[in-house]
Coordinates of C-alpha atoms and ligand atoms in Angstrom, one line a residue:
M15 CA -14.6 -20.2 8.4
F16 CA -12.9 -23.0 10.6
A17 CA -14.2 -25.5 13.5
I18 CA -13.3 -24.7 17.1
D19 CA -11.6 -27.8 16.8
F20 CA -8.6 -26.0 14.9
L21 CA -8.3 -23.6 17.5
Q22 CA -8.1 -26.6 20.2
Q23 CA -5.2 -28.0 18.3
L24 CA -3.2 -25.1 17.6
F25 CA -4.1 -23.5 21.5
P26 CA -4.1 -26.8 23.5
D27 CA -4.3 -25.0 26.8
N28 CA -8.3 -24.0 26.7
Q29 CA -11.2 -24.0 28.4
L30 CA -13.9 -25.5 26.1
N31 CA -15.9 -27.6 29.1
G32 CA -17.1 -29.7 26.1
K33 CA -20.1 -27.6 25.1
F34 CA -18.7 -25.9 22.2
A35 CA -17.2 -28.8 20.3
G36 CA -17.9 -29.1 16.5
D37 CA -19.1 -25.4 16.8
E38 CA -18.1 -23.1 13.4
I39 CA -16.1 -19.7 14.2
S40 CA -17.5 -17.3 11.4
Q41 CA -14.8 -14.8 11.8
V42 CA -11.6 -13.4 13.4
S43 CA -11.9 -9.9 14.9
T44 CA -9.7 -7.8 17.0
D45 CA -12.5 -4.9 17.5
S46 CA -14.9 -5.6 19.8
R47 CA -17.5 -3.2 18.2
G48 CA -19.9 -4.4 15.4
D49 CA -22.0 -7.7 15.3
L50 CA -19.1 -10.7 16.4
S51 CA -22.0 -13.5 16.1
G52 CA -19.7 -16.8 16.0
S53 CA -16.7 -15.0 16.1
L54 CA -13.1 -15.3 17.7
F55 CA -12.1 -12.5 19.5
V56 CA -8.3 -11.5 19.7
P57 CA -7.6 -8.8 22.4
L58 CA -4.4 -7.2 21.3
R59 CA -2.3 -4.4 23.3
G60 CA -2.0 -1.0 22.2
D61 CA -0.2 2.1 23.4
R62 CA -3.2 3.0 25.1
F63 CA -5.6 0.2 25.0
D64 CA -5.6 -3.0 26.3
G65 CA -8.0 -5.4 23.9
H66 CA -8.7 -7.6 27.4
D67 CA -10.7 -4.7 28.8
F68 CA -13.1 -5.3 26.0
A69 CA -13.5 -9.0 25.8
K70 CA -16.5 -8.4 27.9
G71 CA -18.3 -6.7 25.4
A72 CA -17.1 -8.7 22.3
V73 CA -18.7 -11.9 23.8
E74 CA -21.7 -9.9 24.7
A75 CA -21.8 -8.8 21.0
G76 CA -21.6 -12.4 20.1
A77 CA -18.0 -13.6 20.2
V78 CA -18.2 -17.6 21.0
A79 CA -14.3 -17.7 21.5
V80 CA -11.5 -15.6 23.0
L81 CA -7.6 -15.7 22.9
W82 CA -6.5 -14.9 26.2
D83 CA -3.5 -13.9 28.1
R84 CA -2.7 -16.6 30.3
T85 CA -1.1 -14.4 33.3
L86 CA -4.3 -12.4 33.6
P87 CA -7.3 -13.7 35.3
V88 CA -10.6 -14.6 32.9
P89 CA -13.8 -12.8 33.9
G90 CA -16.6 -15.0 35.1
E91 CA -19.1 -14.0 32.2
I92 CA -16.6 -14.7 29.5
H93 CA -15.9 -17.9 31.2
S94 CA -19.3 -19.2 31.2
S95 CA -20.4 -18.2 27.7
A96 CA -17.3 -18.2 25.2
A97 CA -14.5 -20.5 25.0
V98 CA -11.5 -19.4 26.3
F99 CA -7.7 -20.0 24.8
F100 CA -4.9 -19.2 26.8
V101 CA -1.8 -18.2 25.2
E102 CA 1.8 -16.3 25.8
D103 CA 0.9 -13.1 23.7
T104 CA -2.0 -12.9 21.8
L105 CA -0.3 -10.9 18.7
L106 CA 1.9 -14.1 18.1
A107 CA -1.1 -16.0 18.4
L108 CA -3.1 -14.1 16.0
Q109 CA 0.0 -14.6 13.5
Q110 CA 0.4 -18.1 14.4
L111 CA -3.4 -18.6 13.7
A112 CA -3.0 -16.7 10.3
Q113 CA -0.2 -18.9 9.1
S114 CA -2.0 -22.5 10.0
Y115 CA -5.3 -20.9 8.4
R116 CA -3.3 -20.0 5.3
K117 CA -2.1 -23.8 5.4
L118 CA -5.8 -25.0 5.6
V119 CA -7.2 -23.2 3.1
D120 CA -4.0 -23.3 0.7
P121 CA -4.9 -20.7 -2.1
R122 CA -1.8 -19.6 -4.1
V123 CA -0.3 -16.4 -2.3
I124 CA 0.7 -13.2 -3.6
G125 CA 3.2 -11.4 -1.7
I126 CA 3.7 -7.5 -2.8
T127 CA 6.3 -5.2 -0.9
G128 CA 8.2 -2.1 -1.8
S129 CA 8.6 1.3 -1.1
N130 CA 5.8 3.0 -3.3
G131 CA 3.1 1.1 -5.2
K132 CA 2.1 -1.7 -3.0
T133 CA -1.4 -0.6 -3.2
T134 CA -2.1 -0.1 -6.5
T135 CA -0.1 -3.2 -7.5
K136 CA -2.3 -5.1 -5.2
D137 CA -5.5 -3.4 -6.6
L138 CA -4.4 -4.5 -10.6
V139 CA -3.6 -7.4 -9.5
A140 CA -6.7 -8.1 -7.8
A141 CA -8.4 -7.0 -10.9
V142 CA -6.3 -9.3 -13.2
L143 CA -6.8 -12.4 -11.1
G144 CA -10.3 -11.8 -10.4
T145 CA -11.4 -12.0 -14.1
S146 CA -11.1 -15.7 -13.6
L147 CA -10.0 -17.0 -9.8
R148 CA -11.8 -16.6 -6.7
T149 CA -9.7 -13.9 -5.2
H150 CA -9.3 -12.1 -2.0
W151 CA -7.0 -9.5 -1.2
T152 CA -5.8 -6.9 1.3
K153 CA -8.5 -4.5 2.2
G154 CA -7.3 -0.4 2.2
N155 CA -3.7 -0.4 3.1
L156 CA -3.9 -3.3 6.1
N157 CA -0.3 -4.1 5.5
N158 CA 1.1 -4.5 8.5
H159 CA 1.8 -7.3 11.5
I160 CA -1.7 -7.3 12.5
G161 CA -3.3 -6.1 9.0
V162 CA -1.8 -8.9 7.2
P163 CA -2.7 -12.1 9.9
L164 CA -6.3 -10.3 9.5
T165 CA -5.9 -10.1 5.7
I166 CA -5.4 -13.9 5.5
L167 CA -7.7 -14.7 8.5
G168 CA -10.4 -12.7 6.5
M169 CA -10.5 -15.0 3.2
P170 CA -13.3 -17.2 2.4
R171 CA -12.7 -21.3 2.6
D172 CA -12.9 -21.6 -1.2
T173 CA -10.2 -18.8 -2.0
E174 CA -8.1 -19.7 -4.8
M175 CA -5.7 -16.4 -5.1
L176 CA -5.0 -14.5 -2.0
I177 CA -3.3 -11.3 -2.6
V178 CA -1.2 -9.6 0.4
E179 CA 0.2 -6.3 0.9
M180 CA 3.3 -6.1 3.3
G181 CA 4.5 -2.9 4.8
M182 CA 7.3 -2.2 6.7
N183 CA 9.2 0.4 9.0
H184 CA 11.9 -1.6 10.3
A185 CA 14.3 -4.4 9.2
G186 CA 13.0 -7.8 9.8
E187 CA 9.2 -6.9 9.4
I188 CA 9.0 -8.3 5.8
E189 CA 10.4 -11.4 6.9
L190 CA 8.1 -12.0 9.5
L191 CA 5.2 -11.3 6.9
S192 CA 6.3 -13.6 4.6
N193 CA 6.9 -16.4 7.0
I194 CA 3.3 -15.7 7.9
A195 CA 1.7 -15.4 4.5
Q196 CA 4.1 -17.9 2.5
P197 CA 3.9 -16.6 -0.9
D198 CA 4.0 -18.6 -4.2
Y199 CA 4.5 -15.4 -5.8
A200 CA 6.3 -12.6 -4.5
I201 CA 6.5 -8.7 -6.3
I202 CA 8.9 -6.2 -5.1
T203 CA 7.3 -2.8 -6.5
N204 CA 10.5 -0.5 -6.2
I205 CA 13.1 0.8 -4.1
G206 CA 12.8 4.4 -2.9
E207 CA 13.5 6.4 0.4
S208 CA 10.6 6.1 2.6
H209 CA 11.7 4.8 6.2
I210 CA 15.5 5.6 5.5
E211 CA 15.0 7.0 8.9
Y212 CA 15.3 3.4 10.3
L213 CA 16.9 1.4 7.6
G214 CA 20.1 3.6 7.1
S215 CA 20.5 3.9 3.4
R216 CA 19.1 2.5 0.2
E217 CA 20.7 -0.5 0.3
G218 CA 19.5 -1.2 3.9
I219 CA 15.7 -0.5 2.1
A220 CA 16.5 -3.1 -0.4
A221 CA 17.7 -5.8 1.7
A222 CA 14.5 -5.2 3.9
K223 CA 12.4 -5.7 0.7
L224 CA 14.3 -8.7 -0.5
E225 CA 13.2 -10.4 3.1
I226 CA 9.9 -11.3 1.2
V227 CA 12.0 -14.3 -0.4
S228 CA 12.6 -16.0 3.5
G229 CA 8.7 -17.1 3.1
L230 CA 8.7 -17.5 -0.9
S231 CA 8.0 -21.4 -1.8
N232 CA 11.0 -23.1 -3.7
E233 CA 9.1 -23.2 -7.1
G234 CA 8.0 -19.6 -6.6
K235 CA 8.5 -16.5 -8.3
L236 CA 10.2 -13.3 -7.5
I237 CA 8.6 -10.6 -9.9
I238 CA 10.6 -7.4 -9.6
D239 CA 11.7 -3.6 -10.8
G240 CA 14.2 -4.5 -13.2
D241 CA 15.2 -0.8 -13.4
E242 CA 16.7 -1.0 -10.1
P243 CA 20.4 -1.7 -9.4
L244 CA 20.1 -2.5 -6.0
L245 CA 17.9 -5.6 -7.1
E246 CA 20.8 -6.7 -9.4
T247 CA 21.7 -9.2 -6.8
V248 CA 18.9 -11.5 -7.5
H249 CA 18.9 -11.3 -11.2
D250 CA 20.6 -14.5 -12.0
S251 CA 18.2 -16.3 -10.0
S252 CA 15.7 -18.8 -12.2
Q253 CA 13.0 -17.5 -9.6
T254 CA 13.4 -13.9 -10.9
I255 CA 11.0 -12.0 -13.4
T256 CA 12.4 -8.4 -14.2
C257 CA 9.8 -5.8 -15.4
G258 CA 10.5 -2.4 -16.0
F259 CA 11.9 0.2 -18.9
S260 CA 15.2 -0.9 -19.2
N261 CA 16.5 -3.4 -22.2
A262 CA 17.6 -6.1 -19.6
C263 CA 14.0 -6.5 -18.2
Q264 CA 12.5 -10.0 -19.3
L265 CA 9.4 -7.9 -19.7
Q266 CA 10.3 -4.7 -20.9
I267 CA 7.8 -1.5 -21.4
V268 CA 9.0 0.1 -24.7
N269 CA 6.6 3.1 -24.5
A270 CA 4.2 4.5 -22.2
S271 CA 1.8 7.6 -22.7
V272 CA -0.2 9.5 -20.4
I273 CA -3.5 10.2 -22.0
D274 CA -7.2 11.2 -20.6
E275 CA -8.3 7.7 -19.7
G276 CA -5.2 6.4 -18.0
T277 CA -1.6 4.9 -19.4
I278 CA -1.1 3.2 -22.5
F279 CA 1.9 1.4 -23.2
S280 CA 3.5 -1.8 -25.2
L281 CA 5.6 -4.2 -24.3
R282 CA 8.7 -5.6 -26.4
D283 CA 6.9 -8.6 -27.6
G284 CA 4.6 -6.1 -29.5
T285 CA 1.4 -6.4 -27.2
E286 CA -0.3 -3.0 -26.0
F287 CA -2.2 -2.4 -22.7
K288 CA -4.1 0.2 -21.0
V289 CA -4.3 0.9 -17.5
G290 CA -6.8 3.5 -15.9
L291 CA -4.2 5.3 -13.8
Y292 CA -2.2 8.4 -14.7
G293 CA 1.6 7.9 -14.9
R294 CA 4.8 6.0 -16.3
H295 CA 5.3 4.3 -13.3
H296 CA 1.9 2.9 -13.3
A297 CA 2.7 1.3 -16.3
K298 CA 5.4 -0.5 -14.6
N299 CA 3.0 -1.5 -11.7
A300 CA 0.9 -2.8 -14.5
S301 CA 3.8 -5.0 -15.9
Y302 CA 3.7 -6.7 -12.5
A303 CA 0.0 -7.7 -13.1
I304 CA 0.9 -8.7 -16.8
A305 CA 3.8 -10.9 -15.6
L306 CA 2.0 -12.8 -12.8
G307 CA -1.4 -13.0 -14.8
R308 CA 0.6 -14.6 -17.7
L309 CA 2.4 -16.9 -15.4
L310 CA -1.0 -18.4 -14.0
G311 CA -2.0 -18.7 -17.5
I312 CA -4.4 -16.0 -17.8
S313 CA -5.0 -14.5 -21.3
D314 CA -3.9 -11.2 -22.5
A315 CA -7.4 -10.1 -23.6
A316 CA -8.5 -10.7 -19.8
I317 CA -5.3 -9.0 -18.1
R318 CA -6.2 -6.2 -20.5
E319 CA -10.0 -6.2 -19.4
G320 CA -8.7 -6.2 -15.8
L321 CA -6.3 -3.4 -16.3
A322 CA -8.7 -1.1 -17.8
N323 CA -11.1 -1.4 -15.2
I324 CA -9.2 -0.3 -12.4
M325 CA -9.7 3.0 -10.7
M326 CA -7.7 4.7 -8.5
T327 CA -9.0 5.0 -4.9
G328 CA -9.2 7.7 -2.2
M329 CA -6.6 10.2 -2.6
R330 CA -4.2 8.8 -5.1
F331 CA -3.9 11.1 -8.3
Q332 CA -7.6 11.8 -7.9
K333 CA -8.8 14.4 -10.3
V334 CA -10.7 17.1 -8.6
E335 CA -13.0 19.6 -10.4
G336 CA -11.5 23.0 -9.5
R337 CA -13.2 26.3 -9.3
N338 CA -13.6 28.2 -12.4
G339 CA -12.7 25.1 -14.5
A340 CA -9.3 24.2 -13.0
M341 CA -8.1 20.7 -13.0
L342 CA -6.7 19.9 -9.1
I343 CA -5.3 16.8 -8.8
N344 CA -5.1 15.3 -5.4
D345 CA -2.2 13.2 -4.6
A346 CA -1.7 14.1 -1.0
Y347 CA -2.6 11.0 0.8
N348 CA 0.7 10.1 1.2
A349 CA 4.0 11.1 0.0
S350 CA 7.8 10.0 -0.4
P351 CA 10.6 11.7 -2.6
T352 CA 9.9 8.8 -4.8
S353 CA 6.4 9.2 -5.6
M354 CA 6.6 13.0 -5.4
K355 CA 9.2 13.0 -8.2
A356 CA 6.6 10.4 -10.1
A357 CA 3.7 12.7 -9.6
I358 CA 5.5 15.8 -10.8
D359 CA 7.2 13.9 -13.9
V360 CA 3.3 12.6 -14.9
V361 CA 2.0 16.2 -14.3
R362 CA 4.7 17.3 -16.9
E363 CA 3.6 14.5 -19.6
M364 CA 0.0 15.2 -19.3
D365 CA -1.2 16.8 -22.6
G366 CA -4.1 19.5 -22.8
Y367 CA -3.1 22.1 -20.2
E368 CA -1.7 25.5 -20.7
R369 CA -0.3 26.0 -17.6
K370 CA 1.1 23.6 -14.8
I371 CA 1.3 24.3 -11.3
V372 CA 2.8 21.9 -8.4
I373 CA 1.9 22.5 -4.8
L374 CA 4.1 20.6 -2.6
G375 CA 4.2 20.0 1.2
D376 CA 6.7 18.1 3.8
I377 CA 7.3 14.4 3.3
F378 CA 7.7 12.9 6.8
E379 CA 9.8 10.2 8.5
L380 CA 12.9 10.9 6.4
G381 CA 14.9 11.7 9.6
S382 CA 18.6 12.7 9.0
H383 CA 18.1 12.1 5.4
A384 CA 15.3 14.9 5.4
Q385 CA 16.9 18.1 3.8
E386 CA 18.9 16.5 1.1
L387 CA 15.8 14.2 0.0
H388 CA 13.5 17.1 -0.4
I389 CA 16.0 19.1 -2.2
S390 CA 16.4 16.2 -4.7
V391 CA 13.0 16.7 -5.7
A392 CA 13.6 19.8 -7.4
P393 CA 15.3 19.1 -10.4
H394 CA 11.9 17.8 -11.3
I395 CA 10.5 21.2 -11.6
K396 CA 11.3 22.0 -14.8
E397 CA 9.4 22.9 -18.0
P398 CA 6.6 22.3 -18.7
I399 CA 5.9 23.7 -15.1
D400 CA 5.2 27.1 -14.6
A401 CA 5.0 27.6 -10.9
L402 CA 6.0 25.7 -7.8
F403 CA 4.1 26.8 -4.2
T404 CA 5.6 25.0 -1.1
Y405 CA 3.8 24.5 2.2
G406 CA 5.9 23.6 5.4
E407 CA 9.5 24.1 6.1
L408 CA 11.2 21.2 4.4
S409 CA 9.4 21.8 1.5
K410 CA 10.7 25.5 1.3
L411 CA 14.1 23.9 0.6
I412 CA 12.7 22.4 -2.4
G413 CA 11.7 26.3 -3.9
T414 CA 15.1 27.5 -3.0
K415 CA 16.7 24.7 -5.2
V416 CA 14.3 25.5 -7.7
N417 CA 15.3 29.1 -7.9
E418 CA 19.3 28.0 -8.3
L419 CA 18.5 25.4 -11.0
D420 CA 15.6 27.5 -13.2
P421 CA 14.9 31.0 -12.2
Q422 CA 12.3 31.0 -15.0
I423 CA 10.0 29.2 -12.7
A424 CA 8.1 31.1 -10.3
T425 CA 8.1 30.1 -6.4
A426 CA 6.2 31.1 -3.4
H427 CA 6.1 29.7 -0.1
Y428 CA 3.6 29.5 2.4
S429 CA 3.8 28.7 6.2
D430 CA -0.2 28.8 6.7
A431 CA -2.9 27.2 4.6
N432 CA -5.1 30.6 4.2
G433 CA -2.5 32.3 3.0
L434 CA -1.7 29.2 0.4
V435 CA -5.3 29.1 -0.5
Q436 CA -5.3 32.7 -1.3
A437 CA -2.3 32.7 -3.3
L438 CA -3.6 30.3 -5.5
E439 CA -6.9 31.5 -6.0
P440 CA -5.9 33.7 -9.0
Y441 CA -4.8 30.6 -10.9
L442 CA -7.8 28.7 -10.7
E443 CA -9.0 28.6 -14.9
A444 CA -9.7 26.8 -17.3
G445 CA -6.9 25.2 -19.0
T446 CA -4.8 25.0 -15.7
V447 CA -3.8 21.9 -14.0
L448 CA -2.5 22.2 -10.2
L449 CA -1.1 18.8 -8.2
F450 CA -0.6 18.9 -4.9
K451 CA 1.3 16.3 -3.2
A452 CA 2.4 16.1 0.3
S453 CA 2.6 13.5 3.5
R454 CA -0.7 13.0 4.8
G455 CA -0.1 15.1 8.0
M456 CA 0.2 18.0 6.5
K457 CA -3.6 17.9 5.7
M458 CA -3.4 19.1 2.2
E459 CA -6.9 18.0 1.4
Q460 CA -8.3 21.1 3.3
V461 CA -6.6 23.2 0.9
I462 CA -7.9 21.1 -2.0
N463 CA -11.5 21.2 -0.4
L464 CA -11.1 25.4 -0.5
L465 CA -10.4 25.4 -3.8
A466 CA -12.6 22.7 -5.1
V467 CA -16.1 23.3 -6.9
Q468 CA -18.4 22.5 -3.9
E469 CA -21.1 20.3 -4.3
Ligands
LIG15 P1 2.1 2.8 1.7 O1 3.2 2.6 2.1 O2 1.1 4.2 2.2 O3 0.9 1.2 1.7 P2 2.0 1.9 -0.9 O4 3.4 1.5 -1.3 O5 1.1 0.9 -0.8 O6 2.0 3.2 -0.1 P3 0.5 3.5 -3.3 O7 -0.4 3.8 -2.1 O8 0.3 2.6 -4.3 O9 1.8 2.9 -2.4 O10 0.9 4.7 -3.7 C1 1.3 5.8 -3.2 C2 2.3 6.7 -4.1 O11 3.4 6.0 -4.7 C3 1.4 7.3 -5.0 O12 1.3 8.9 -5.0 C4 1.7 7.0 -6.3 O13 1.5 8.1 -7.5 C5 3.3 6.5 -6.3 N1 3.7 5.2 -6.8 C6 2.8 4.5 -7.1 N2 3.9 3.4 -7.6 C7 5.2 4.1 -7.7 C8 5.9 3.6 -8.5 N3 6.5 2.3 -9.2 N4 7.3 4.2 -8.6 C9 7.1 5.4 -7.9 N5 5.9 5.8 -7.3 C10 5.0 4.9 -7.6
LIG16 MG1 -0.2 1.0 0.7

């Protein structure tokens, strides 16, 4: 991926002993496990481990170079068989290396942030750009101060398009990531309530997402959720492109409906698209990929092909075959109030089911706003939803509010998984859809497994 000389210029305090000059580094790794032949090992400090303790193993596994905290002694085995680069702080050095490698390869970079829909939008953008350009993108959810540098450092030298998901919990984090990745195009998918605990308010969340502009190139474009009033501060900029359902959006979705193969929608300009994901909010995520694809000169036909091919990964709105012909929807990978409401709305829109049941667990990390934010989900539990089951003390509040708002809807609360499973069993039949949504920590997948057809 780069010659050792590249490291030498970046980190002049080193011990190469001449013998590594001209060597190529094949990959950068922070994990000492696996085959590290020809790699640079970067030891990071976590809460419980210090990567320096694993550096010897990394060198044995083939690492030819290591970054090293200059305050620590270098063990003899490492010194004799690897190039050692001394740095103040290995994490900062990793970030600095990523920033330099981004400039060396010089692809066009797309940075994606937002409260919900980052990974989905990243996958959609990758599907669209990948139809005609050499594209590298964030694997899984590696979107933080370590994942972003590793994503950048994982791109091949001939990469044309680099797509970087940027996540955050605190103010200042997106600014850092944006300055490392230096996007040519930035996307803000939406403003929700996740991490409000650390950011104080939705205004605080919007400001934190807008930090993505700090590394954006002057000629770059900012593609945003045009339905979000808190992003109106950037509407006047010639860099901004607004996407969404409202009339003011430059790229406006005029109708969207959920069908068996996903969501179909049309834009104000009369073009039609289909995305292999369920929910109107995914029409919006797809609209970001359309806006970007068109900016890059990709034909609508190729964009259509990319969008149609996309398939949900993991536990994101995954359809699971339930016992007795019931349809289970596993959307319990993660939850925020916004995504919970969106998922419920999708189930309300779905055609072809006589009975619709929603099972909600607690949403974590909402801090002092937790109660009111849970309660804010209740108005979405309405016709044609037949029943609500809650699991966890906070989600119980949703049920209480639903009783007040719409006594027609049956509600029940369970504090143990077995009780919940038993209560749901009678509902397992053809024509019934059951949506499961909660924070990952609620382990809702265990409940789903007990209700699913066993392979
Ligand atoms: P994370 O912070 O875990 O990385 P993310 O921003 O990458 O999350 P996704 O993994 O794409 O988000 O989706 C998470 C959840 O958000 C899903 O349940 C999905 O249904 C919902 N979601 C996706 N897009 C939107 C959107 N535009 N508005 C509201 N909810 C959305
Ligand atoms: Mg994600």
